[in-house]
């Protein structure tokens, strides 16, 4: 929510101070030849001066950092010994002092020890997996790692690895056995009795299957360690830094340079490059996906499965080999400014070597953006807009953003005669605050949308000042436990105005804070340490126009419907260090008075929900899923292991009807998109899949029922002429 910085005097003052600091100030505070120490200096200063609720960096803080950091380094407790932890514990209450003194002693000790223990573990897992597992032995395995003690000897460490690897391998063994049994059933029955047939010869013994299962476990670990081996010291240092900053609150986070790039792409939904997703497999950089509409897709030569061996820029004579290179480093060579050419040397799936040249361009990640559909119910045309996030281009707000896109989709839906709108914010984790303020203004004439509070300063009320209304008809907003931040602001504002009916989980995520992203490079003069990355830190809290915070409590739906997350711990309240809930004074606003049966409609929907067999089944399934998730003890005896799987599978059959649910509703793309799909088969497949899912979605069905029930005190203006840009 970088936009907030423009309205936040305190943060703006901080940034200006850093940008225009005197030479003596800069030299004294922010120039250290050691990049790691410099990073601690910068981050400590920003958090102490700019965080909404700075914490006391004391012994208690130190202990929390210690626990979280060690847990992140060794979550399965299969690297460190009890003696290591005892040695580390000497620093448990002094990490705070080291932070203040920019001392790296604790980090250096843990980092060097981790690398040593991980190197030792390579020999352990290879030795363990060189010998067969006996799945007839009665033994149990616990995944309650928090309660598990650290080992005290190499013998205990080997035993811990043995149990963990046996647990992984028994799952592989079961998969192979099931595959073989299915294969046997699918073969010609007449061949089943021919001992000389290929079918008979392909049946493997339990011993052979066990060996294959161990090999699969070994290959997975080898790939994992190859990935870990690519991590550099700076990557591990980022883990340490984040163990520190996350004690301020769950949404304060340090972005290493590569992570900042990914964050920007995630928030804007676009980047400059060739339009391909890549993955690292062993030493090879492979094409995992061609992004629809991107340069590589338009050129139509790069294919999924191709290995990129070399990369050459348009102004270079020699290509650079990316074989064995870290994926992030390889991507830096492949991405580049719009309009420039990059030549890739490929090893095609058939083994041939080929050079192709692609002109880079703006690549838009279509799945990030708003999409819409029409549906007819009871002879009325309704619109559905799905918004995955509140995206924005941080460098230029006037470029594509969520508010302008939703506005455009509403205009297009009105051209199709829309009489009611469902705005689907399920799984929408938020994004830009400015876009949500602008978007709320599409549905009301004018007025406050959200209140923002900075420590020690008067509250600020962010308002919609545009007198036009783009959509004045019935509105339903769908949410769930994963609807967060900006999603909660929009849902809360529309609920407070009684402009929309909110349908979904008992409460949304509960993230009521605002973050600012600060480029740390701006704080250092004559930086010779390379890219310092960026810090996302909490600068403000936002409040509903009725004064209540969405922090922890989220937005409570008008109509509560069960879903798969109902009994699983999800949301801000599950974190260790969230900011507290509080309340401020309400601001003045006028209720939307154009629904004369608002409460009646909610009551009718609640009655339908209470009598829905589909929702009752979903609720039972949610309880069952939670029971399975909370299971921590497993048998490593295959007979007992299989019995448990069979029991779970039988229980799961009760819930197969959930996926079979269908409505009689048909969803259709808008005319402009149908034209695009004529040239883009991938987009067509994506939309067909989305429409199919909508037609089986009981929540969408109920949202349309609610729209159908809502009565307006005046006729809905469906003409596009009613829109004022």
XYZ file of C-alpha atoms in Angstrom:
725
model
C 0.000 0.000 0.000
C 2.663 2.383 -1.097
C 0.140 5.068 -1.975
C -0.323 5.853 1.724
C 3.170 7.358 1.884
C 1.906 10.355 -0.085
C -0.564 11.160 2.664
C 1.569 10.244 5.634
C 3.551 13.226 6.836
C 5.631 11.216 9.268
C 6.782 8.683 6.694
C 7.263 11.350 4.050
C 9.399 13.326 6.480
C 11.456 10.230 7.209
C 12.046 9.579 3.528
C 12.973 13.182 2.855
C 15.345 13.134 5.804
C 17.020 10.055 4.407
C 17.118 11.401 0.869
C 18.594 14.772 1.776
C 20.660 13.917 4.844
C 23.892 15.844 5.299
C 27.166 14.157 4.405
C 28.179 13.865 8.051
C 24.838 12.296 9.031
C 24.967 9.818 6.159
C 28.585 8.914 6.761
C 28.036 8.407 10.448
C 24.938 6.257 10.221
C 24.552 4.610 6.831
C 27.969 3.846 5.398
C 29.567 0.615 6.493
C 31.878 -1.438 4.285
C 30.181 -4.585 5.578
C 26.908 -4.927 3.680
C 25.265 -7.093 6.358
C 26.023 -4.590 9.115
C 24.841 -1.742 6.906
C 21.582 -3.572 6.289
C 20.963 -3.964 10.035
C 21.665 -0.256 10.533
C 19.218 0.780 7.831
C 16.426 -1.527 8.912
C 16.798 -0.724 12.609
C 16.571 2.984 11.881
C 13.521 2.689 9.618
C 11.594 0.484 12.049
C 12.402 2.609 15.091
C 11.423 5.819 13.301
C 8.665 4.733 10.964
C 6.876 1.614 12.225
C 3.309 2.139 13.434
C 4.029 0.426 16.746
C 7.786 0.171 17.411
C 8.702 -2.596 19.851
C 11.205 -2.569 22.677
C 14.313 -4.305 21.421
C 15.134 -5.963 24.726
C 15.813 -9.423 26.169
C 12.218 -10.566 25.618
C 12.423 -9.474 22.001
C 15.765 -11.269 21.719
C 14.255 -14.536 22.981
C 11.429 -14.380 20.443
C 13.869 -13.759 17.586
C 16.025 -16.647 18.800
C 13.123 -19.126 18.857
C 11.685 -18.101 15.484
C 15.060 -18.006 13.734
C 16.181 -21.433 14.940
C 12.805 -22.899 14.002
C 13.098 -21.488 10.484
C 16.590 -22.926 10.076
C 15.688 -26.400 11.315
C 11.902 -26.898 11.439
C 12.140 -30.715 11.401
C 14.938 -30.788 13.987
C 17.167 -32.927 11.798
C 20.230 -30.715 11.550
C 21.072 -29.244 14.942
C 22.059 -31.245 18.022
C 21.093 -30.390 21.575
C 24.701 -29.287 22.079
C 24.345 -26.820 19.190
C 21.223 -25.317 20.722
C 22.952 -25.042 24.099
C 25.833 -23.216 22.445
C 23.463 -20.920 20.556
C 21.493 -20.258 23.759
C 24.368 -18.258 25.153
C 23.114 -15.515 22.803
C 19.404 -15.941 23.548
C 19.198 -12.730 25.575
C 21.864 -10.764 23.745
C 20.575 -10.684 20.157
C 19.025 -7.319 21.009
C 22.444 -5.980 22.006
C 23.987 -7.366 18.827
C 21.297 -5.692 16.733
C 22.041 -2.330 18.360
C 25.772 -2.802 17.872
C 25.420 -4.243 14.345
C 27.198 -7.347 15.623
C 26.968 -10.481 13.442
C 28.441 -12.979 15.895
C 25.213 -14.919 16.500
C 24.316 -15.070 12.814
C 27.817 -16.135 11.788
C 27.848 -18.911 14.378
C 24.452 -20.332 13.407
C 25.068 -19.961 9.692
C 28.406 -21.757 9.730
C 27.030 -24.494 11.982
C 23.985 -24.989 9.767
C 26.120 -25.424 6.656
C 28.281 -27.935 8.514
C 25.285 -29.918 9.800
C 23.617 -29.918 6.402
C 26.775 -31.254 4.813
C 26.871 -34.009 7.441
C 23.213 -34.803 6.783
C 23.957 -35.623 3.130
C 25.961 -38.624 4.245
C 23.285 -39.623 6.752
C 20.340 -39.653 4.362
C 22.320 -41.420 1.652
C 23.425 -44.085 4.120
C 19.889 -44.544 5.498
C 18.405 -44.853 2.017
C 21.015 -47.384 0.930
C 19.315 -50.043 3.076
C 15.805 -51.505 2.756
C 13.003 -50.440 5.083
C 11.009 -53.151 6.835
C 7.367 -52.130 6.613
C 6.272 -55.122 8.700
C 7.781 -53.711 11.887
C 5.391 -52.091 14.362
C 6.564 -48.524 14.936
C 4.968 -45.096 15.005
C 6.106 -41.714 13.719
C 5.115 -38.302 15.083
C 5.021 -35.078 13.083
C 4.715 -32.947 16.217
C 8.122 -31.383 15.650
C 7.553 -28.582 18.160
C 7.387 -31.075 21.032
C 10.232 -33.163 19.697
C 13.556 -32.761 21.573
C 16.824 -32.139 19.768
C 19.009 -35.226 19.436
C 22.052 -35.669 21.652
C 24.216 -37.973 19.517
C 24.963 -39.013 15.957
C 23.206 -42.293 16.642
C 19.998 -40.428 17.585
C 20.376 -38.126 14.578
C 20.612 -41.101 12.238
C 17.525 -42.623 13.872
C 15.590 -39.359 13.415
C 16.487 -39.289 9.742
C 15.602 -42.978 9.423
C 12.103 -42.405 10.768
C 11.479 -39.310 8.656
C 12.759 -40.995 5.515
C 10.777 -44.155 6.215
C 7.664 -41.995 6.582
C 8.355 -40.417 3.167
C 9.174 -43.756 1.580
C 6.106 -45.613 2.858
C 3.971 -43.052 1.003
C 5.983 -43.634 -2.183
C 5.702 -47.394 -1.661
C 1.923 -47.183 -1.367
C 1.698 -45.051 -4.534
C 3.735 -47.601 -6.511
C 1.690 -50.503 -5.173
C -1.589 -48.792 -6.043
C -0.318 -47.963 -9.544
C 0.659 -51.583 -10.108
C -2.707 -52.859 -8.887
C -4.557 -50.431 -11.142
C -2.370 -51.428 -14.069
C -3.138 -55.101 -13.503
C -6.891 -54.408 -13.431
C -6.719 -52.481 -16.698
C -4.915 -55.266 -18.598
C -6.593 -57.865 -20.818
C -8.097 -60.564 -18.508
C -7.005 -63.332 -20.893
C -3.363 -62.273 -20.509
C -3.509 -62.415 -16.736
C -3.017 -66.199 -16.863
C -0.169 -66.169 -19.368
C 3.009 -66.378 -17.287
C 5.133 -65.601 -20.344
C 3.248 -62.459 -21.268
C 4.681 -58.958 -20.833
C 1.887 -58.220 -18.349
C 3.038 -60.986 -16.040
C 6.669 -59.943 -16.372
C 5.930 -56.340 -15.378
C 4.507 -57.303 -11.982
C 7.112 -56.278 -9.422
C 7.777 -57.833 -6.063
C 7.325 -55.958 -2.805
C 11.102 -55.876 -2.530
C 11.422 -54.200 -5.938
C 8.701 -51.704 -5.111
C 10.357 -50.862 -1.800
C 13.633 -50.255 -3.624
C 11.928 -47.963 -6.147
C 10.200 -46.097 -3.327
C 13.538 -45.478 -1.596
C 15.033 -44.305 -4.879
C 12.187 -41.801 -5.313
C 12.833 -40.469 -1.803
C 16.546 -40.210 -2.574
C 15.921 -38.329 -5.820
C 13.631 -35.854 -4.048
C 16.247 -35.178 -1.387
C 18.996 -34.813 -3.970
C 16.920 -32.183 -5.772
C 16.157 -30.436 -2.490
C 19.815 -30.287 -1.544
C 20.743 -29.067 -5.025
C 18.303 -26.191 -4.498
C 19.617 -25.516 -0.988
C 23.175 -25.660 -2.308
C 22.395 -22.702 -4.564
C 21.517 -20.510 -1.610
C 24.185 -17.971 -0.898
C 25.136 -16.356 2.385
C 22.946 -13.354 1.562
C 19.931 -15.650 1.244
C 20.490 -17.070 4.732
C 21.104 -13.582 6.086
C 17.675 -12.562 4.754
C 16.179 -15.355 6.871
C 17.879 -13.878 9.946
C 16.782 -10.333 9.119
C 13.189 -11.449 8.687
C 13.241 -13.337 11.984
C 14.031 -9.926 13.512
C 11.610 -7.686 11.619
C 8.640 -10.070 11.817
C 8.611 -9.614 15.592
C 7.313 -6.105 14.925
C 4.226 -7.527 13.208
C 3.461 -10.298 10.685
C 3.473 -7.971 7.672
C 6.824 -6.288 8.159
C 9.220 -8.027 5.823
C 12.625 -7.560 4.242
C 12.828 -8.133 0.496
C 16.167 -9.179 -0.900
C 16.655 -7.646 -4.391
C 15.192 -10.642 -6.256
C 12.258 -10.843 -3.859
C 11.493 -7.146 -4.375
C 11.327 -7.712 -8.149
C 8.871 -10.569 -7.625
C 6.779 -8.410 -5.276
C 6.539 -5.625 -7.866
C 5.479 -8.097 -10.554
C 2.928 -9.621 -8.193
C 1.414 -6.229 -7.370
C 1.393 -4.789 -10.887
C 0.535 -7.979 -12.734
C 3.100 -7.262 -15.443
C 6.811 -7.215 -16.187
C 9.158 -6.732 -19.127
C 10.539 -9.944 -20.571
C 9.801 -12.847 -22.908
C 6.685 -14.188 -21.166
C 7.732 -17.619 -19.925
C 7.789 -19.218 -16.484
C 10.950 -21.171 -15.765
C 11.931 -23.863 -13.291
C 15.248 -25.349 -12.186
C 15.652 -29.110 -12.352
C 19.074 -30.272 -11.275
C 21.441 -28.157 -13.428
C 18.906 -27.388 -16.154
C 16.741 -24.274 -16.643
C 13.476 -25.542 -18.139
C 10.484 -23.741 -19.632
C 7.537 -24.538 -17.367
C 4.825 -22.365 -18.944
C 4.368 -19.983 -21.856
C 2.348 -16.971 -20.667
C -0.638 -16.398 -22.898
C -0.345 -13.237 -25.008
C 3.340 -12.663 -24.200
C 6.249 -12.291 -26.656
C 7.213 -15.996 -26.557
C 3.569 -16.986 -27.056
C 3.227 -14.645 -30.044
C 6.459 -15.871 -31.606
C 5.361 -19.491 -31.098
C 8.825 -21.111 -31.163
C 9.606 -21.556 -27.464
C 7.868 -24.624 -26.025
C 7.174 -26.058 -22.585
C 9.940 -28.535 -21.755
C 12.658 -26.703 -23.686
C 15.940 -26.331 -21.807
C 17.577 -22.908 -22.002
C 21.321 -23.506 -22.308
C 22.684 -20.088 -23.285
C 21.484 -16.477 -23.361
C 22.834 -13.694 -25.605
C 21.856 -10.021 -25.491
C 21.415 -8.067 -28.732
C 24.597 -6.042 -28.134
C 26.791 -9.007 -27.193
C 28.990 -11.231 -29.342
C 29.109 -14.239 -27.008
C 26.253 -16.036 -25.303
C 26.346 -16.738 -21.563
C 25.808 -20.321 -20.412
C 23.065 -20.670 -17.783
C 23.575 -24.394 -17.213
C 24.107 -24.873 -13.485
C 23.318 -21.210 -12.797
C 20.939 -20.175 -9.985
C 17.434 -19.719 -11.382
C 17.203 -16.119 -10.139
C 20.502 -15.261 -11.821
C 19.457 -16.901 -15.085
C 16.198 -14.952 -15.096
C 18.157 -11.690 -14.833
C 19.847 -12.498 -18.145
C 16.593 -13.500 -19.855
C 14.416 -10.591 -18.688
C 15.078 -7.119 -20.039
C 13.633 -3.831 -21.324
C 10.744 -3.742 -23.764
C 11.877 -3.665 -27.396
C 15.258 -5.374 -26.862
C 16.140 -8.734 -28.366
C 17.423 -11.782 -26.520
C 18.720 -14.928 -28.210
C 18.208 -18.240 -26.431
C 20.122 -21.405 -27.203
C 17.663 -24.222 -26.567
C 17.878 -27.952 -26.165
C 14.511 -29.018 -27.490
C 12.507 -31.891 -26.063
C 13.662 -34.089 -28.956
C 17.315 -33.365 -28.135
C 18.043 -30.969 -30.994
C 19.862 -27.673 -30.383
C 18.289 -24.497 -31.709
C 18.774 -20.712 -31.392
C 15.713 -18.467 -31.274
C 15.512 -14.684 -30.893
C 12.626 -13.080 -29.008
C 11.847 -9.365 -28.779
C 11.015 -8.535 -25.172
C 7.790 -6.736 -24.352
C 5.409 -5.955 -21.499
C 4.102 -9.285 -20.210
C 0.728 -9.151 -18.504
C -0.164 -11.905 -16.066
C -3.788 -12.404 -17.068
C -4.653 -14.396 -13.943
C -3.854 -11.314 -11.829
C -6.486 -9.146 -13.465
C -10.223 -8.685 -13.047
C -12.418 -10.857 -15.247
C -16.162 -10.842 -15.768
C -19.008 -13.009 -16.973
C -22.730 -12.749 -17.552
C -25.368 -15.239 -16.413
C -29.120 -15.339 -16.860
C -31.321 -16.324 -13.908
C -35.111 -16.073 -13.887
C -34.973 -14.065 -17.111
C -32.648 -11.497 -15.538
C -29.092 -10.815 -16.642
C -26.558 -10.667 -13.844
C -22.842 -9.956 -13.881
C -19.996 -11.631 -12.002
C -16.615 -9.940 -11.584
C -13.745 -11.920 -10.087
C -10.961 -9.771 -8.635
C -7.858 -11.768 -7.524
C -6.104 -8.745 -5.964
C -6.067 -4.942 -5.834
C -3.222 -4.560 -8.300
C -1.450 -1.359 -9.262
C 1.700 -0.190 -11.015
C 3.678 1.505 -8.224
C 5.650 3.571 -10.733
C 2.595 4.951 -12.529
C -0.865 4.742 -10.944
C -2.494 5.829 -14.190
C -1.389 2.626 -15.854
C -3.572 -0.454 -15.524
C -4.960 -0.900 -12.010
C -7.754 -2.840 -10.314
C -10.146 0.115 -9.947
C -9.998 1.201 -13.585
C -10.315 -2.406 -14.782
C -13.364 -3.113 -12.602
C -14.929 0.111 -13.832
C -14.386 -0.984 -17.425
C -15.858 -4.430 -16.746
C -18.949 -2.849 -15.141
C -19.447 -0.654 -18.217
C -19.170 -3.710 -20.463
C -21.610 -5.670 -18.287
C -24.088 -2.781 -18.415
C -23.903 -2.936 -22.199
C -25.184 -6.511 -21.845
C -28.125 -5.323 -19.722
C -26.808 -6.331 -16.278
C -29.444 -6.041 -13.518
C -27.313 -7.102 -10.552
C -23.601 -7.574 -9.796
C -21.603 -10.134 -7.809
C -18.102 -8.939 -6.896
C -16.062 -12.007 -5.950
C -13.266 -11.144 -3.488
C -12.664 -14.686 -2.245
C -8.948 -15.427 -1.787
C -8.148 -11.768 -2.563
C -5.256 -10.883 -0.261
C -5.482 -7.136 -0.884
C -3.044 -4.706 -2.452
C -3.178 -0.987 -3.162
C -5.195 1.214 -0.804
C -5.763 3.900 -3.426
C -7.369 1.387 -5.788
C -9.838 0.217 -3.139
C -10.862 3.818 -2.363
C -11.368 4.477 -6.067
C -13.233 1.192 -6.514
C -15.623 1.863 -3.636
C -16.455 5.153 -5.349
C -17.852 3.220 -8.303
C -20.805 2.171 -6.129
C -21.669 5.296 -4.107
C -22.204 8.948 -4.976
C -19.571 10.273 -2.593
C -18.408 9.900 0.997
C -15.798 8.356 3.301
C -14.426 4.906 2.489
C -11.846 4.201 5.182
C -10.160 5.906 8.125
C -6.390 5.749 8.520
C -4.466 6.295 11.749
C -0.763 6.946 12.282
C 0.743 6.838 15.765
C 0.676 10.276 17.406
C -1.264 11.917 14.589
C -4.926 12.777 13.930
C -6.858 10.228 11.916
C -7.244 10.755 8.190
C -10.474 9.987 6.371
C -10.038 8.821 2.781
C -13.077 9.763 0.730
C -14.636 9.173 -2.637
C -15.043 12.669 -4.031
C -16.332 11.660 -7.474
C -20.068 12.410 -7.619
C -20.706 9.826 -10.349
C -21.873 6.265 -9.711
C -20.815 3.646 -12.231
C -23.091 0.928 -10.810
C -26.196 1.849 -8.830
C -27.963 -1.529 -8.945
C -28.047 -4.513 -6.549
C -24.609 -5.537 -5.305
C -23.359 -8.668 -3.526
C -19.768 -9.107 -2.330
C -18.383 -12.620 -1.824
C -15.597 -13.119 0.748
C -13.868 -15.912 2.660
C -11.215 -16.294 5.363
C -8.504 -15.437 2.824
C -10.062 -12.111 1.823
C -7.693 -9.619 3.432
C -6.602 -6.007 3.721
C -7.987 -4.004 0.779
C -10.701 -6.649 0.288
C -11.788 -6.062 3.866
C -11.826 -2.286 3.383
C -14.162 -2.565 0.398
C -16.438 -5.158 2.005
C -16.575 -3.172 5.259
C -17.372 0.127 3.536
C -20.131 -1.363 1.406
C -21.516 -3.145 4.476
C -21.469 0.016 6.608
C -23.268 1.981 3.907
C -25.708 -0.939 3.496
C -24.761 -0.620 -0.168
C -24.001 -4.343 -0.606
C -24.791 -7.622 1.085
C -21.645 -9.507 2.126
C -21.800 -13.294 1.796
C -19.092 -15.666 2.972
C -17.127 -16.893 5.960
C -17.928 -15.970 9.557
C -15.135 -13.396 9.309
C -12.490 -12.370 6.812
C -8.721 -12.561 7.354
C -8.399 -9.696 9.830
C -5.514 -7.665 8.390
C -6.225 -4.073 9.378
C -2.810 -2.554 8.771
C -1.164 -0.508 6.040
C 2.345 -1.204 4.756
C 4.836 1.011 2.983
C 7.598 -0.382 0.770
C 10.847 1.557 1.069
C 13.749 1.057 -1.330
C 16.713 0.862 1.040
C 19.104 1.980 -1.685
C 17.646 5.483 -1.340
C 19.129 5.737 2.125
C 22.770 5.156 1.227
C 25.097 7.660 -0.421
C 27.682 6.364 -2.887
C 26.596 2.791 -2.258
C 29.325 0.319 -3.265
C 27.665 -2.658 -1.559
C 25.286 -3.547 -4.362
C 21.500 -3.653 -4.206
C 20.307 -3.413 -0.600
C 16.774 -4.617 -1.321
C 13.647 -3.118 0.225
C 11.711 -3.131 3.471
C 7.949 -3.483 3.711
C 6.891 -2.186 7.090
C 3.633 -1.320 8.843
C 3.069 2.428 8.982
C -0.625 2.756 9.782
C -3.816 1.009 10.793
C -7.072 1.458 8.950
C -10.552 1.558 10.416
C -14.055 1.218 9.107
C -16.092 4.358 8.678
C -18.118 3.169 11.688
C -14.903 3.363 13.759
C -14.213 -0.330 14.226
C -10.932 -1.913 13.191
C -10.798 -4.917 10.883
C -7.573 -5.966 12.633
C -7.939 -9.524 13.989
C -11.752 -9.452 13.788
C -12.018 -8.949 10.041
C -15.379 -8.282 8.397
C -18.292 -10.406 9.600
C -20.485 -11.536 6.720
C -24.167 -10.587 6.594
C -24.862 -14.127 5.441
C -22.487 -16.762 6.823
C -21.890 -19.860 4.727
C -19.537 -22.708 5.651
C -16.485 -23.495 3.537
C -13.394 -25.701 3.711
C -11.460 -23.198 5.839
C -14.088 -22.911 8.574
C -12.369 -25.062 11.215
C -8.767 -24.511 10.127
C -6.749 -21.820 11.873
C -6.444 -19.114 9.219
C -6.074 -15.382 9.555
C -4.256 -12.646 11.396
C -5.282 -14.029 14.785
C -3.155 -17.155 14.200
C 0.142 -15.207 14.075
C 2.426 -14.793 17.057
C 2.823 -11.012 16.925
C -0.242 -9.300 15.404
C -1.189 -5.756 16.311
C -4.201 -5.528 18.614
C -7.824 -4.712 17.737
C -9.090 -1.290 18.734
C -11.661 1.297 17.832
C -11.770 5.005 17.008
C -14.604 7.476 16.500
C -16.919 6.922 13.580
C -16.965 9.396 10.733
C -20.093 10.947 9.218
C -21.709 9.030 6.377
C -25.199 8.528 4.965
C -26.697 5.069 4.533
C -27.605 3.849 1.065
C -31.401 3.933 1.109
C -32.201 2.407 -2.257
C -32.905 -1.144 -0.987
C -36.270 -1.286 0.719
C -35.971 -4.963 1.675
C -32.298 -5.203 2.714
C -32.932 -7.040 6.007
C -35.682 -9.222 4.513
C -33.357 -10.354 1.749
C -30.663 -11.310 4.275
C -33.213 -13.225 6.335
C -34.470 -15.185 3.319
C -30.906 -16.089 2.326
C -30.030 -17.282 5.820
C -33.069 -19.536 5.756
C -32.020 -20.987 2.390
C -28.489 -21.562 3.677
C -29.737 -23.332 6.794
C -31.730 -25.748 4.637
C -29.050 -26.396 2.007
C -27.925 -30.041 1.922
C -24.891 -29.003 -0.105
C -23.727 -26.548 2.555
C -24.384 -29.053 5.329
C -22.148 -31.509 3.498
C -19.473 -28.830 2.998
C -19.574 -28.096 6.733
C -19.137 -31.787 7.593
C -16.275 -31.983 5.110
C -14.584 -28.962 6.719
C -14.744 -30.675 10.121
C -13.285 -33.869 8.652
C -10.471 -31.995 6.882
C -9.533 -30.342 10.154
C -9.441 -33.725 11.906
C -7.107 -35.089 9.229
C -4.878 -32.000 9.417
C -4.533 -32.274 13.171
C -3.390 -35.903 13.004
C 0.244 -36.092 14.146
C 0.889 -39.812 14.768
C 1.314 -42.307 11.949
C 2.152 -45.986 11.798
C 5.206 -47.071 9.796
C 3.792 -50.591 9.604
C 2.377 -50.788 6.084
C -0.641 -52.906 7.011
C -1.739 -50.383 9.645
C -0.734 -47.454 7.432
C -2.894 -48.832 4.622
C -5.819 -49.547 6.923
C -5.808 -45.910 7.954
C -5.635 -44.742 4.347
C -8.543 -46.992 3.422
C -10.584 -45.666 6.338
C -9.885 -42.097 5.223
C -10.751 -42.933 1.620
C -14.055 -44.482 2.644
C -14.837 -41.417 4.719
C -13.852 -39.164 1.819
C -16.389 -40.867 -0.459
C -19.120 -39.238 1.594
C -17.959 -35.890 0.290
C -17.639 -36.743 -3.410
C -21.099 -35.313 -3.929
C -19.676 -31.857 -3.228
C -17.806 -31.892 -6.544
C -20.843 -33.328 -8.343
C -23.005 -30.353 -7.419
C -24.330 -28.478 -10.432
C -26.625 -25.553 -11.001
C -28.681 -24.934 -14.096
C -26.780 -21.700 -14.701
C -24.724 -20.941 -17.809
C -21.960 -18.338 -17.692
C -20.720 -16.489 -20.762
C -17.784 -14.269 -21.633
C -18.371 -10.740 -22.861
C -18.199 -9.957 -26.608
C -14.770 -8.290 -26.436
C -13.310 -11.382 -24.776
C -14.937 -13.788 -27.237
C -13.027 -11.988 -30.002
C -9.771 -12.377 -28.048
C -10.443 -16.083 -27.528
C -10.694 -16.610 -31.284
C -6.960 -15.831 -31.399
C -6.009 -17.258 -28.008
C -6.896 -20.892 -27.305
C -5.231 -20.764 -23.882
C -7.451 -17.871 -22.786
C -10.457 -19.765 -24.104
C -9.547 -22.833 -22.041
C -9.057 -20.723 -18.924
C -12.424 -19.030 -19.318
C -14.233 -22.284 -20.051
C -12.727 -23.786 -16.886
C -13.736 -20.713 -14.864
C -17.294 -20.804 -16.211
C -17.557 -24.508 -15.451
C -16.437 -23.867 -11.868
C -18.943 -21.027 -11.516
C -21.763 -23.318 -12.640
C -20.875 -25.707 -9.768
C -20.381 -22.979 -7.152
C -23.069 -22.973 -4.469
C -21.827 -19.590 -3.168
C -22.206 -17.925 -6.562
C -25.635 -19.523 -6.855
C -26.733 -18.023 -3.541
C -25.233 -14.632 -4.430
C -27.424 -14.625 -7.545
C -30.438 -15.634 -5.452
C -29.777 -12.635 -3.208
C -29.478 -10.302 -6.190
C -32.755 -11.673 -7.463
C -34.418 -10.995 -4.099
C -33.083 -7.463 -3.618
C -35.681 -4.909 -4.555
C -34.736 -1.349 -5.428
C -36.754 1.735 -4.560
C -36.214 2.855 -8.164
C -35.398 1.296 -11.500
C -31.823 0.143 -12.048
C -29.993 2.272 -14.579
C -28.518 -0.270 -16.974
C -27.817 2.159 -19.788
C -24.163 2.965 -20.367
C -25.111 6.597 -20.768
C -25.611 6.690 -17.002
C -21.868 6.349 -16.556
C -19.817 9.471 -16.025
C -16.079 8.987 -16.580
